[in-house]
């Protein structure tokens, strides 16, 4: 039997309240209305805009029309991208594709806007057909669902599902003669969906995967790491990158080295304890490798196998740069020590925040308490920087080198663009 699934967009694949609320606020401010409070803003999700401006903000017809224009002015440029793909949606779409499903979208949001949103998040490659209202008239959900179906398919002989978060989706599916799945993670309640008569109810994205693709092997996830000298601004960039990865619907596992799991965190305490001044360099390198061996097996590999995206704050490159370069154990020796720990599990991409060690040191000067490693003196950092440079020369494909002297925002944008491109390429 041929298999087809049609998704609703807002509340099912993506959540758009951030953009909607920002645009409502913008329109209110532009027309001199007080800023709407949170309960008022929440009411704007779902109904037609003009209706909401009249009903919830007390505008007359003419003012509501102006508000809709102001809203669109911002929405069409920025608002539509202030959107998030629900976590796990990419894995759902990949699994469906892998299992031979035809994927369509039927949305109440204008066709052109929806296409831009879907393309922006790199979901267009999964979708055969997207059907939304063209021009300004509101289309019936039944027609939209029919429009997204593959030509010549028939609910009597083919397995066809509509997946949505509101009763309109379920009613549309019934009208179009196809089965429906109501999802509980969007804007509608279980009660609403069941009352509307959904064929099946799935509280989570995982439930949709299990229901439509039982027993399917999850598509492989990805492994990313971020590196840089102490003071390169890694903490800030890590936070920004985590938000971007999550926003795009990848399932993020954030972790760090040394550490990331209980055994490795215990080793971290020993390694970074500034009272351990007599720690031998070889001991240190082996402890880092031991912590890594546990981390790779207990956290990193299982997450990749489950389809998640692992973002690791430092990985084996830190050992090569710090122990190999900084502590002068030599690049090859540190690689040899780490071979059984890493055992072939290398990042798909490694962000390197490029800053010279002097600038990095000046940035760190504000920090009150420096740990043992950071107390090792300036020449240590000179050699560590050289270690990183050598690694990048050897593996330019894997490294994403970013100028870390720019503003955090500029760096964040560049990192996000490049990392997302790699992640989507690997999908
Ligand atoms: P951390 O608190 O993570 O510092 P940062 O915020 O700069 O990453 O401490 C990690 C320290 O450990 C850092 O100085 C780099 C060092 N390190 C190594 O020397 N070798 C390694 O293999 C790893 C993972 C870290």
PDB file of N, CA and C and ligand atoms in Angstrom, residues 230 234 257-258 268 272 288 292 313-315 318-319 322-323 371 373-374, ligand 1:
ATOM      1  N   UNK A 230      41.280  29.436  26.162  1.00  0.00           N
ATOM      2  CA  UNK A 230      40.543  30.013  27.284  1.00  0.00           C
ATOM      3  C   UNK A 230      40.478  31.527  27.031  1.00  0.00           C
ATOM      4  N   UNK A 234      34.072  31.195  24.162  1.00  0.00           N
ATOM      5  CA  UNK A 234      33.422  29.917  23.850  1.00  0.00           C
ATOM      6  C   UNK A 234      32.075  29.759  24.578  1.00  0.00           C
ATOM      7  N   UNK A 257      33.825  18.449  27.793  1.00  0.00           N
ATOM      8  CA  UNK A 257      34.994  17.676  28.202  1.00  0.00           C
ATOM      9  C   UNK A 257      35.991  18.595  28.895  1.00  0.00           C
ATOM     10  N   UNK A 258      36.765  18.124  29.880  1.00  0.00           N
ATOM     11  CA  UNK A 258      36.554  16.811  30.466  1.00  0.00           C
ATOM     12  C   UNK A 258      35.235  16.791  31.230  1.00  0.00           C
ATOM     13  N   UNK A 268      37.263  15.000  35.952  1.00  0.00           N
ATOM     14  CA  UNK A 268      37.442  16.435  35.718  1.00  0.00           C
ATOM     15  C   UNK A 268      37.895  17.145  36.992  1.00  0.00           C
ATOM     16  N   UNK A 272      41.348  19.259  37.011  1.00  0.00           N
ATOM     17  CA  UNK A 272      41.353  20.722  37.072  1.00  0.00           C
ATOM     18  C   UNK A 272      41.592  21.265  38.485  1.00  0.00           C
ATOM     19  N   UNK A 288      42.691  12.800  30.854  1.00  0.00           N
ATOM     20  CA  UNK A 288      41.797  13.385  29.842  1.00  0.00           C
ATOM     21  C   UNK A 288      41.275  12.286  28.907  1.00  0.00           C
ATOM     22  N   UNK A 292      37.497  10.841  28.404  1.00  0.00           N
ATOM     23  CA  UNK A 292      36.939  10.844  27.036  1.00  0.00           C
ATOM     24  C   UNK A 292      36.408   9.465  26.646  1.00  0.00           C
ATOM     25  N   UNK A 313      31.470  20.747  24.238  1.00  0.00           N
ATOM     26  CA  UNK A 313      32.369  21.835  24.596  1.00  0.00           C
ATOM     27  C   UNK A 313      33.757  21.216  24.806  1.00  0.00           C
ATOM     28  N   UNK A 314      34.616  21.324  23.790  1.00  0.00           N
ATOM     29  CA  UNK A 314      35.953  20.722  23.719  1.00  0.00           C
ATOM     30  C   UNK A 314      35.872  19.206  23.474  1.00  0.00           C
ATOM     31  N   UNK A 315      36.855  18.709  22.714  1.00  0.00           N
ATOM     32  CA  UNK A 315      36.978  17.274  22.508  1.00  0.00           C
ATOM     33  C   UNK A 315      38.460  16.981  22.301  1.00  0.00           C
ATOM     34  N   UNK A 318      41.346  19.510  21.970  1.00  0.00           N
ATOM     35  CA  UNK A 318      41.869  20.204  23.150  1.00  0.00           C
ATOM     36  C   UNK A 318      43.076  19.462  23.710  1.00  0.00           C
ATOM     37  N   UNK A 319      43.010  18.134  23.723  1.00  0.00           N
ATOM     38  CA  UNK A 319      44.148  17.357  24.227  1.00  0.00           C
ATOM     39  C   UNK A 319      45.369  17.545  23.337  1.00  0.00           C
ATOM     40  N   UNK A 322      46.473  21.339  23.924  1.00  0.00           N
ATOM     41  CA  UNK A 322      46.936  21.674  25.278  1.00  0.00           C
ATOM     42  C   UNK A 322      48.034  20.729  25.771  1.00  0.00           C
ATOM     43  N   UNK A 323      47.774  19.401  25.656  1.00  0.00           N
ATOM     44  CA  UNK A 323      48.792  18.469  26.160  1.00  0.00           C
ATOM     45  C   UNK A 323      49.915  18.279  25.130  1.00  0.00           C
ATOM     46  N   UNK A 371      42.218  28.614  37.107  1.00  0.00           N
ATOM     47  CA  UNK A 371      42.501  27.245  37.550  1.00  0.00           C
ATOM     48  C   UNK A 371      43.942  26.837  37.215  1.00  0.00           C
ATOM     49  N   UNK A 373      45.442  24.897  35.101  1.00  0.00           N
ATOM     50  CA  UNK A 373      45.926  24.945  33.723  1.00  0.00           C
ATOM     51  C   UNK A 373      46.193  26.362  33.271  1.00  0.00           C
ATOM     52  N   UNK A 374      45.295  27.232  33.688  1.00  0.00           N
ATOM     53  CA  UNK A 374      45.430  28.610  33.254  1.00  0.00           C
ATOM     54  C   UNK A 374      46.616  29.309  33.923  1.00  0.00           C
TER      55      UNK A 374
HETATM   56  P1  LIG B   1      36.865  24.541  31.198  1.00  0.00           P
HETATM   57  O1  LIG B   1      36.335  24.902  32.511  1.00  0.00           O
HETATM   58  O2  LIG B   1      36.039  23.778  30.265  1.00  0.00           O
HETATM   59  O3  LIG B   1      37.456  25.829  30.505  1.00  0.00           O
HETATM   60  P2  LIG B   1      36.956  26.517  29.190  1.00  0.00           P
HETATM   61  O4  LIG B   1      35.759  27.290  29.604  1.00  0.00           O
HETATM   62  O5  LIG B   1      38.086  27.394  28.763  1.00  0.00           O
HETATM   63  O6  LIG B   1      36.696  25.432  28.224  1.00  0.00           O
HETATM   64  O7  LIG B   1      38.203  23.760  31.472  1.00  0.00           O
HETATM   65  C1  LIG B   1      38.767  23.003  30.560  1.00  0.00           C
HETATM   66  C2  LIG B   1      40.235  23.210  30.625  1.00  0.00           C
HETATM   67  O8  LIG B   1      40.816  21.966  30.315  1.00  0.00           O
HETATM   68  C3  LIG B   1      40.712  24.205  29.587  1.00  0.00           C
HETATM   69  O9  LIG B   1      41.709  25.021  30.130  1.00  0.00           O
HETATM   70  C4  LIG B   1      41.299  23.334  28.526  1.00  0.00           C
HETATM   71  C5  LIG B   1      41.727  22.097  29.260  1.00  0.00           C
HETATM   72  N1  LIG B   1      41.683  20.844  28.489  1.00  0.00           N
HETATM   73  C6  LIG B   1      42.875  20.205  28.160  1.00  0.00           C
HETATM   74  O10 LIG B   1      43.943  20.672  28.479  1.00  0.00           O
HETATM   75  N2  LIG B   1      42.820  19.023  27.467  1.00  0.00           N
HETATM   76  C7  LIG B   1      41.655  18.472  27.095  1.00  0.00           C
HETATM   77  O11 LIG B   1      41.647  17.385  26.465  1.00  0.00           O
HETATM   78  C8  LIG B   1      40.436  19.122  27.439  1.00  0.00           C
HETATM   79  C9  LIG B   1      39.120  18.554  27.049  1.00  0.00           C
HETATM   80  C10 LIG B   1      40.496  20.330  28.139  1.00  0.00           C
END
